[in-house]
XYZ file of C-alpha atoms in Angstrom:
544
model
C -10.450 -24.510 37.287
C -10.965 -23.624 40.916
C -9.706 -20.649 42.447
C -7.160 -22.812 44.503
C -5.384 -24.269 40.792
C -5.500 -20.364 39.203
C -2.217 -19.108 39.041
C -2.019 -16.042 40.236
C 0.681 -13.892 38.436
C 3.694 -15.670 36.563
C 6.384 -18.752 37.695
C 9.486 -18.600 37.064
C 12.055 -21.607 37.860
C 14.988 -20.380 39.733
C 18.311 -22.264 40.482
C 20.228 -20.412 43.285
C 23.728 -21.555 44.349
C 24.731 -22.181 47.566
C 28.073 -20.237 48.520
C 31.492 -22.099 49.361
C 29.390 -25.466 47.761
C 28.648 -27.013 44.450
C 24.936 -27.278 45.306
C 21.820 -25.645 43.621
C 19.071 -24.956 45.127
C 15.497 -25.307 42.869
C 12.481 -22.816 43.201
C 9.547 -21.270 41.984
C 9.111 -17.456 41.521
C 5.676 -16.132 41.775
C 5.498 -12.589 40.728
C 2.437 -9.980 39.861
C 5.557 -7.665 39.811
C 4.798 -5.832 42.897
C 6.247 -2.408 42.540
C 7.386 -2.268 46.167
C 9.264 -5.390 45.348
C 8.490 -7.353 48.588
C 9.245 -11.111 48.648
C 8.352 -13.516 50.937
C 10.312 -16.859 51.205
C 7.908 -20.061 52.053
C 10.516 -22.817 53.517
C 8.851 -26.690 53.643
C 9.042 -29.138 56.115
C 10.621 -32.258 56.853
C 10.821 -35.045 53.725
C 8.585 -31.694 51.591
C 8.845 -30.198 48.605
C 8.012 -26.409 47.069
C 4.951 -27.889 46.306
C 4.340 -29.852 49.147
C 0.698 -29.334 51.042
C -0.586 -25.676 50.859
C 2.241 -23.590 49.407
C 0.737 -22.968 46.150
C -2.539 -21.931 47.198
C -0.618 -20.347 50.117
C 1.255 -18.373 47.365
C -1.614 -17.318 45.629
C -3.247 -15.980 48.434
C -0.119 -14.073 49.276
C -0.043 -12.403 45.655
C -1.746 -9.340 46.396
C 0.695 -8.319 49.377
C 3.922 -9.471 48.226
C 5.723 -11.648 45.592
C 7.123 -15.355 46.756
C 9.154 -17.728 46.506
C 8.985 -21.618 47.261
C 12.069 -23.565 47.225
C 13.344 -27.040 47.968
C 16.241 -26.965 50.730
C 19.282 -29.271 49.801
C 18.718 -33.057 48.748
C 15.004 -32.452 48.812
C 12.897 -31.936 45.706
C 14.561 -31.212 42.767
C 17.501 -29.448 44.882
C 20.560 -30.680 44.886
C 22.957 -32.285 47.879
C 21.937 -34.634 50.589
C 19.329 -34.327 52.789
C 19.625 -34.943 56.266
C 17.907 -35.337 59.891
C 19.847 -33.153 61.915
C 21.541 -30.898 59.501
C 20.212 -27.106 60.682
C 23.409 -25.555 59.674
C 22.551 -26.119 56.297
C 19.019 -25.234 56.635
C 20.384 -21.838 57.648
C 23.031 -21.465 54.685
C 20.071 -22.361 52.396
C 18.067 -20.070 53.445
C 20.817 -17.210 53.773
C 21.446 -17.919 49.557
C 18.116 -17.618 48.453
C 17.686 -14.117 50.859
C 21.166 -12.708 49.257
C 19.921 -13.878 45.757
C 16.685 -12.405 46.029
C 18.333 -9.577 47.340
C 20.873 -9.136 44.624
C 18.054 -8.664 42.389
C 16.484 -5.733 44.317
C 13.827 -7.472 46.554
C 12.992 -6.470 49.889
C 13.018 -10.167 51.651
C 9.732 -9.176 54.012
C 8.980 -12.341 55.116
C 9.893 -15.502 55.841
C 7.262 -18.193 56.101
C 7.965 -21.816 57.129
C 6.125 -25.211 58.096
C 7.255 -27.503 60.901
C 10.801 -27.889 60.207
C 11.273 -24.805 57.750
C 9.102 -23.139 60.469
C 12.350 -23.859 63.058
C 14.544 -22.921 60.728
C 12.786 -19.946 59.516
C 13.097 -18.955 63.547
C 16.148 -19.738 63.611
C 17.504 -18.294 60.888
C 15.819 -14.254 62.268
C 17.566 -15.181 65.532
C 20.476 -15.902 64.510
C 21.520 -14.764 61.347
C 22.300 -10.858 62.641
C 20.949 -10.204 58.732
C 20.772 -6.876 57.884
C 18.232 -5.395 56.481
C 16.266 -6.853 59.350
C 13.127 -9.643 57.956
C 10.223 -7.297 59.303
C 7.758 -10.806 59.674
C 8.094 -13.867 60.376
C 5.349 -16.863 59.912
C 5.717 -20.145 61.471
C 3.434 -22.973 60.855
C 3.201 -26.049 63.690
C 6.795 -24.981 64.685
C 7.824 -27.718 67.323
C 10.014 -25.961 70.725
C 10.089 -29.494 72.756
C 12.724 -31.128 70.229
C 12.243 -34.159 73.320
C 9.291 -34.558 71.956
C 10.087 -36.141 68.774
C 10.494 -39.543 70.908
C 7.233 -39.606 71.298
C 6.276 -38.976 67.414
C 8.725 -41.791 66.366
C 7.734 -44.463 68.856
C 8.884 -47.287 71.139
C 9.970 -49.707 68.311
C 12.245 -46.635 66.444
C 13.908 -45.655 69.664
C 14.748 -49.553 70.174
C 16.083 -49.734 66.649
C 18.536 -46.537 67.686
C 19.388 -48.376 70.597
C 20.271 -51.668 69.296
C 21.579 -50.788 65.776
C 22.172 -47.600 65.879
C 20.243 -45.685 63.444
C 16.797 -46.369 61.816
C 15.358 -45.723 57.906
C 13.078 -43.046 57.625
C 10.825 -43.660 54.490
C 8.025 -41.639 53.227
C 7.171 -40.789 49.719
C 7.363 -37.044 48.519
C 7.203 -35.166 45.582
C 6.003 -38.155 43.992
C 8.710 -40.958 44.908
C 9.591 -43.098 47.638
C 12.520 -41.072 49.923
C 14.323 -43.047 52.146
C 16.983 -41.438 54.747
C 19.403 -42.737 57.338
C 19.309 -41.504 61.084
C 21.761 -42.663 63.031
C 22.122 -42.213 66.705
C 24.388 -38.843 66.602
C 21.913 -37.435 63.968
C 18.950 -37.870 66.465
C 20.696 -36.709 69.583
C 22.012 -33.653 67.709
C 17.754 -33.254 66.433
C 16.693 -32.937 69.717
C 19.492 -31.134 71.595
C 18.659 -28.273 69.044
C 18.857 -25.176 71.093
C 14.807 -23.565 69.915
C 14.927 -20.954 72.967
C 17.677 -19.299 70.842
C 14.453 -17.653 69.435
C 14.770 -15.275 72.201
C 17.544 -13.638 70.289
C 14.904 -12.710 67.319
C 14.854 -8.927 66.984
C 12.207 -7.086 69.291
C 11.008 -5.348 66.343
C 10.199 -7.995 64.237
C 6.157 -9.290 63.459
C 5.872 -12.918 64.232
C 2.786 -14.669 63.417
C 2.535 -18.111 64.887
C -0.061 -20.427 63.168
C -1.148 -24.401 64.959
C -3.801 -27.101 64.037
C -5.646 -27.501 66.995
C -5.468 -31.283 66.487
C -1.954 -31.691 65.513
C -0.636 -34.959 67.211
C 2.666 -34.159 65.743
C 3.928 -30.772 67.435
C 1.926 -30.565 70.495
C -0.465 -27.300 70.892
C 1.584 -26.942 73.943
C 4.768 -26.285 71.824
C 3.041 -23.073 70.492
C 2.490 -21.783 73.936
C 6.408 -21.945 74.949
C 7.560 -20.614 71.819
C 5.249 -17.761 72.270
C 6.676 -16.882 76.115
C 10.087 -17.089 74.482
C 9.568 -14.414 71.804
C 6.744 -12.587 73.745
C 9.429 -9.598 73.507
C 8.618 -9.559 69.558
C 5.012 -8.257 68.156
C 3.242 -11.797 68.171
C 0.078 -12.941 66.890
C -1.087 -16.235 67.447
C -3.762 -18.158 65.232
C -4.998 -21.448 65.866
C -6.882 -23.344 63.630
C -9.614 -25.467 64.788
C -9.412 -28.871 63.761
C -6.579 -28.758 61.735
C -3.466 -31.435 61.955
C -0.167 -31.112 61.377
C -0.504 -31.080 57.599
C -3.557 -28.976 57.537
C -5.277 -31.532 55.448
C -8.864 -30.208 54.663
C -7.768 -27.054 55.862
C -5.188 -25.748 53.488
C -7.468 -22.511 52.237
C -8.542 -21.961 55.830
C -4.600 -21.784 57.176
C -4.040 -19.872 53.810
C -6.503 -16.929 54.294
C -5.364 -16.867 57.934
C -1.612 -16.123 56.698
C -2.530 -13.873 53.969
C -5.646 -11.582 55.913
C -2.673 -11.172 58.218
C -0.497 -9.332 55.398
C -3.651 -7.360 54.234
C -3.544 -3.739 54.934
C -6.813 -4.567 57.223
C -5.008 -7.021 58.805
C -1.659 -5.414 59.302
C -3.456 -2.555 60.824
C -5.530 -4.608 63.374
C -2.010 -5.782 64.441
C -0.977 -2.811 65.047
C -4.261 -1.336 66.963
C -4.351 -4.656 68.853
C -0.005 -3.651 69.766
C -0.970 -0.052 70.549
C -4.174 -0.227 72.359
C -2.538 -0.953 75.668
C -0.643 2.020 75.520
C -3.013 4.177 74.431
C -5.272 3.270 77.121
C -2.421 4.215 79.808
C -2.271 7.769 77.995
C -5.765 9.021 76.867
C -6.883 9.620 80.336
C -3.400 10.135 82.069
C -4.010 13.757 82.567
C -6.984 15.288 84.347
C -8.996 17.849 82.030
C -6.944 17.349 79.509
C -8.330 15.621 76.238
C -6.878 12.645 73.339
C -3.547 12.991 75.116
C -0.680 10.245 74.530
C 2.502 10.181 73.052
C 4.107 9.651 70.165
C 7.003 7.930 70.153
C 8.106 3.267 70.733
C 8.094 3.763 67.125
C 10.401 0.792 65.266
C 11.492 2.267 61.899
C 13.858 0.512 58.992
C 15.720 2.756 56.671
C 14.339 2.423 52.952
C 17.822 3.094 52.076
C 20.157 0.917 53.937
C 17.937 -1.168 55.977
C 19.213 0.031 58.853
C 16.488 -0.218 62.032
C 16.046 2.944 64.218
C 13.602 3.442 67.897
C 11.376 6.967 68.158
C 12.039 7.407 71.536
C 9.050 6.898 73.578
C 8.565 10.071 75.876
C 9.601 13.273 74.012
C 6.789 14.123 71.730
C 3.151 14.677 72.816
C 0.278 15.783 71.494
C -3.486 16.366 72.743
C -6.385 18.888 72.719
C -6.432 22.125 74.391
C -4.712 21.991 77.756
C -6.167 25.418 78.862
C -7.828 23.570 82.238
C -5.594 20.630 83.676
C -6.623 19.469 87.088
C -4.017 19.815 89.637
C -3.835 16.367 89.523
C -3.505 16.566 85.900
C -1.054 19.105 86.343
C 1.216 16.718 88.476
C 1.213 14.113 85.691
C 2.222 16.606 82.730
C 5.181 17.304 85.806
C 6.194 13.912 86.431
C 6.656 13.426 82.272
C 9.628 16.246 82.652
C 7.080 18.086 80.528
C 8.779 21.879 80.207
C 7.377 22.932 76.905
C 3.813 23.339 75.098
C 3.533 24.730 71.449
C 0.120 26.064 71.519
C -1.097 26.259 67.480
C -4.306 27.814 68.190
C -5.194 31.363 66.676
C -5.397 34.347 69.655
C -9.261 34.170 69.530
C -9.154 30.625 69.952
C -7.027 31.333 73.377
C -9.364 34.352 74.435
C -12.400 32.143 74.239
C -10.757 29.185 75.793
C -7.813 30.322 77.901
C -4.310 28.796 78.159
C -1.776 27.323 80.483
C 1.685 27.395 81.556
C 3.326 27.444 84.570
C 6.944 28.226 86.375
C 7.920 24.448 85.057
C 6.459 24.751 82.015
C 6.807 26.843 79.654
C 3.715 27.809 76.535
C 5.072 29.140 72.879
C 2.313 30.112 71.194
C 2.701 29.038 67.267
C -0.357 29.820 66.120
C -0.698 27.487 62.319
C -3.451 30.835 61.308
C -2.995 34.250 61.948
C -6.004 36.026 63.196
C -6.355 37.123 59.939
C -7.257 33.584 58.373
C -9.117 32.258 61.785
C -12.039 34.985 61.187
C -15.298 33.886 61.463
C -15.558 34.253 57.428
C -12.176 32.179 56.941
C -13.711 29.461 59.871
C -16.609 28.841 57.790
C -14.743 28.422 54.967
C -12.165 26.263 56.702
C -15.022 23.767 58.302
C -16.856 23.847 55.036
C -13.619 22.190 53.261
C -13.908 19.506 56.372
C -17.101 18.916 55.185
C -15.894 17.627 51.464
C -15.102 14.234 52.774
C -11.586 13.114 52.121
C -10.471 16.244 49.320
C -11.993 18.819 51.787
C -9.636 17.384 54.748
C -6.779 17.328 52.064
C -7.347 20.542 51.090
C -7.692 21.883 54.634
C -4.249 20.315 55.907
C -2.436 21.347 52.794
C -3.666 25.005 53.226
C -1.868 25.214 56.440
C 1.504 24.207 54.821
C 2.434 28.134 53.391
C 2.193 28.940 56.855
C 5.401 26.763 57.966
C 7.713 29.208 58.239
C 5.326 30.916 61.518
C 4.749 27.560 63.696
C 7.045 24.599 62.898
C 10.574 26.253 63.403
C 10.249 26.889 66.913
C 9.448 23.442 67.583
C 12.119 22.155 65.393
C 14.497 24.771 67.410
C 12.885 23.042 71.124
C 14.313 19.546 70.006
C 17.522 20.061 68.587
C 18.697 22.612 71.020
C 16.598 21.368 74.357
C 15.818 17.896 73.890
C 13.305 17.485 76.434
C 9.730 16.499 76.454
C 6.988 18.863 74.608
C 3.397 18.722 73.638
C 1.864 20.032 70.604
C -1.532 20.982 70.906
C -4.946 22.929 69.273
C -8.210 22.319 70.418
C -9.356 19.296 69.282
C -5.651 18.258 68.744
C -6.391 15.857 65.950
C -5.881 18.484 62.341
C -3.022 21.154 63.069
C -1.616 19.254 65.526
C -1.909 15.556 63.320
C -0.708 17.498 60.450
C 2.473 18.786 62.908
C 2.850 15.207 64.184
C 2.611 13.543 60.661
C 5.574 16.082 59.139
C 7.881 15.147 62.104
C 7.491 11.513 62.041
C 8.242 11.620 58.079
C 11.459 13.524 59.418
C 12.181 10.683 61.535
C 11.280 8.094 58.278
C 8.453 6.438 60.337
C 6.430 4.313 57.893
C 3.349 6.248 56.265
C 0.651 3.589 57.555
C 1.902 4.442 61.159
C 1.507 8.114 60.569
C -2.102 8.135 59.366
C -2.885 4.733 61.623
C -1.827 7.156 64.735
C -3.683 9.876 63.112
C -6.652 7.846 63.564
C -6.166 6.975 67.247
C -8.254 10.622 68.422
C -11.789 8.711 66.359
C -10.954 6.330 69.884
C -9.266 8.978 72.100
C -11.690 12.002 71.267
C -15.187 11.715 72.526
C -17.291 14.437 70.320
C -18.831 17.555 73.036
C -21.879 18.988 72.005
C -20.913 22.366 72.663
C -18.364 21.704 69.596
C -20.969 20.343 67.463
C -23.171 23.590 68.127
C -20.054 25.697 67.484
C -18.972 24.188 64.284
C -22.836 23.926 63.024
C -23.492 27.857 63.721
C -19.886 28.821 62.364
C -20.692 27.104 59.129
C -23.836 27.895 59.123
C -26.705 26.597 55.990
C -28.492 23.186 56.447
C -25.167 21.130 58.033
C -26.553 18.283 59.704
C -25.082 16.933 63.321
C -23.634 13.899 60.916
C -21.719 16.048 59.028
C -20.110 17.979 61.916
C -19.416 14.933 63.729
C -17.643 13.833 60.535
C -15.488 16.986 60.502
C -14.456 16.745 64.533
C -13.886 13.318 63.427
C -10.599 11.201 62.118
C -9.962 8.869 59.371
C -7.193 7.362 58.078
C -7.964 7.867 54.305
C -7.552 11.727 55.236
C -4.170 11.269 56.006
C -3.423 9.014 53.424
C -4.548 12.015 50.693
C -2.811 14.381 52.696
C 0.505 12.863 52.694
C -0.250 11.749 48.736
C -0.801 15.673 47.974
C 1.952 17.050 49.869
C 4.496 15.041 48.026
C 3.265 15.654 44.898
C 3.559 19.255 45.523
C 6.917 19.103 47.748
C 8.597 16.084 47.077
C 9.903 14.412 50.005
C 10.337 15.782 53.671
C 13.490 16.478 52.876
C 13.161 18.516 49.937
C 10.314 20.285 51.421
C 12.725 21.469 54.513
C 15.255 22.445 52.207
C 13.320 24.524 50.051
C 10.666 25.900 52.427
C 12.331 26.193 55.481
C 16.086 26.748 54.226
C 17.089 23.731 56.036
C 20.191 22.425 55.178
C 20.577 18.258 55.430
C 22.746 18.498 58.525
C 20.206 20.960 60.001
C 17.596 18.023 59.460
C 19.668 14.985 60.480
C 20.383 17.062 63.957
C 16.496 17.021 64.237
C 16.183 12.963 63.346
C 19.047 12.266 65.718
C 17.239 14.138 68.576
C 13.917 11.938 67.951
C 15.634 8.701 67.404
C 17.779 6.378 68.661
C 19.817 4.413 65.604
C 19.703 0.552 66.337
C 23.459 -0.918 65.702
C 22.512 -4.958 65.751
C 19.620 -6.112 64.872
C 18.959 -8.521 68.069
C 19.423 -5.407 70.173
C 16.163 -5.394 72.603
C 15.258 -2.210 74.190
């Protein structure tokens, strides 16, 4: 058998009830039993089937990211109830049973993935719907936004037939038999007076990937465009695939690795690089003489308990290298932020050999993460030899400077409860103490552990490597250390974070349980901190 016709994982045959109705809906389950028990819904199109075109091999692709779920809607397939032309309303109730279902039984519905017709609906169901948990993605497949346009699919002779009699058959043959169905005049009015800019109303923090056969003579590549400008408020990503029609005939594995590299964790994170960059690039050289500075916050983040959506505010956490020598312009900009504090988590000999800065508007707390003690020259070659065991040696490093919590994190925690404003953290490459600072108080605020160690990874881009480091770090570790190897320790990578976080909640547990037996914390104590940090979302269309 080909790869394409290999099953991957089991099928199960579902039959889902529509509420208030006496209808069934039939579907396939295709599980590898995915323990974060993600589900993505795959919706057909017009006169299809959950087998129609590429769904299974779609599916299979899919299989490594997420379990799915292919279903007929109502009257199509081996569903049950009429099918109809114009019927959207019960596109979206079909679609709202299979998500409660699925739901019901513990999934996380994380996508919904539709082609032509189950691609409008799909859109129209996120803008809609108000659902909550929010759907974090959305994939649309040759979705058509000029509903006008249909006139021109159908052709002269069909829009004579309306005219003179009324209605016209629509026959095709799916799923193996011949289909027939009635349009009359209302039902094609009401098809194309369908109201697709509603798709402005999809949440702003939901992941929309748009997919279109550059040679579809169905939906117009134009239709793609539009759509786009209507939901350019949403993280977008457009693919087009070249020579493709409507159907994706001959293309079915290229459209199908397009949708499914997208999910990948190498995909996911190019998304995210690719929805960051411009930001980053306003930040990392905002501030004259002052190194991988930008902020931390335009953070969306959904509850793994109720599914409720929160916002890191944008503008109240920073972080960078040492800020000892801002230009006066430099100085200006950190102004102009309402900048009034710096925690400094350098040692004192670090600050004697490199100097500091504060001024009357803002104010330095030095919070050293090592006592002087620990940042001797025989503890800093032992510290940057760890660095240079790869991936353990950085784990090992970061998770060293946790028994010293109690000297350096309080204070900040202290600055945002009780004065809210904006603050850097800072050491002198600002990329380990400080990273390790910024990674515990984004798990306070429940930001997703990819984005921690993803933003971790920003100073390899924001941190150009000075020679007099290198020379520093090779004489303080001294022996046969190559330049490769210290650039590798002033470097970042997100597989250090990754072990970092893995370590410190096998030895902690979660953030919370960490600040409540480390740090005496009680769980009000460390919701006032999370409230200060976010902003809790109440509807899910809200746009900020």
């Amino acid at each position: 058998m080909t790869p394409e016709k290999t099953t991957v994982g089991s099928l199960t045959t579902v039959r889902i009830p529509v509420p208030d109705t006496s209808i069934h809906l039939a579907g396939i389950l295709q599980s590898t039993n995915h323990a974060s028990r993600r589900l993505g819904i795959i919706c057909h199109g017009v006169l299809g089937h959950k087998n129609y075109l590429f769904q299974p091999i779609l599916a299979n692709m899919l299989a490594p990211y997420m379990d799915t779920f292919r279903f007929d809607f109502r009257g199509n397939g081996e569903s049950e109830g009429q099918m109809g032309y114009s019927n959207w309303d019960d596109d979206q109730a079909d679609i709202d049973a299979v998500v409660q279902h699925f739901e019901r039984q513990g999934f996380q519905v994380y996508a919904l993935i539709g082609h032509s017709r189950g691609a409008i609906s799909s859109l129209n169901y996120a803008a809609t719907s108000n659902h909550v948990p929010l759907i974090p993605y959305i994939v649309s497949i040759s979705a058509r936004f000029d509903m006008a346009d249909v006139k021109r699919k159908h052709g002269p002779q069909i829009m004579s037939l309306l005219e003179t009699q009324g209605h016209f058959d629509w026959e095709a043959r799916a799923a193996g038999k011949d289909v027939s169905l009635r349009v009359t005049k209302q039902n094609f009015d009401d098809f194309i007076q369908f109201d697709t800019s509603a798709v402005s109303n999809i949440p702003a923090m939901t992941n929309v990937l748009l997919c279109h056969g550059s040679e579809d003579a169905v939906v117009p590549v134009k239709d793609i465009a539009e759509l786009q400008r209507h939901i350019s408020h949403t993280n977008t990503t457009l693919r087009i695939i070249t020579n493709a029609d409507h159907n994706y005939r001959l293309h079915y594995k290229e459209l199908s690795q397009a949708v499914s590299q997208y999910f990948s964790t190498e995909g996911r994170k190019a998304e995210w690089t690719r929805q960051i960059l411009p930001t980053w690039k306003t930040w990392v050289h905002a501030v004259g003489g002052v190194l991988n500075f930008r902020n931390v916050g335009n953070i969306w983040i959904t509850s793994k308990t109720d599914g409720s959506v929160s916002y890191l505010r944008p503008g109240l956490i920073y972080r960078c290298a040492d800020i000892s020598k801002p230009t006066p312009e430099g100085i200006k900009v950190l102004e102009s932020l309402n900048i009034t504090d710096v925690f400094d988590l350098r040692s004192d000999s670090e600050t004697e050999r490199r100097g500091s800065f504060e001024n009357d508007k803002i104010k330095r707390h030095h919070t050293p993460v090592f006592s002087d003690v620990d940042y001797s020259p025989t503890q800093i070659a032992l510290r940057f030899t760890m660095y240079l065991g790869g991936t353990e040696g950085f784990c090992e490093a970061y998770m060293s400077m946790i028994p010293n919590i109690r000297q350096f994190f309080p204070p900040i925690l202290k600055h945002i409860v009780e004065k809210k404003t904006p603050f850097i953290v800072h050491c002198t490459a600002g990329k380990d103490r400080t990273g390790v600072v910024c990674a515990l108080l984004q798990m306070i605020c429940g930001v997703d552990e990819e984005q921690i160690a993803w933003e971790y990874e920003l100073t390899r881009r924001c941190m150009p490597i000075k020679e007099e480091d290198v020379n520093f770090l090779k004489n303080a570790i001294g022996g046969e250390s190559s330049d490769a190897q210290v650039r590798g320790v002033l470097s970042t990578n997100e597989d250090y974070m990754f072990r970092f976080l893995e370590e410190f909640h096998a030895k902690y547990g979660t953030i919370n349980d960490f600040l409540m037996n480390e740090l005496d914390m009680t769980m009000e104590q460390i919701h006032a901190v999370r409230d200060a940090l976010v902003t809790k979302i109440p509807v899910p269309r809200a746009v900020l």
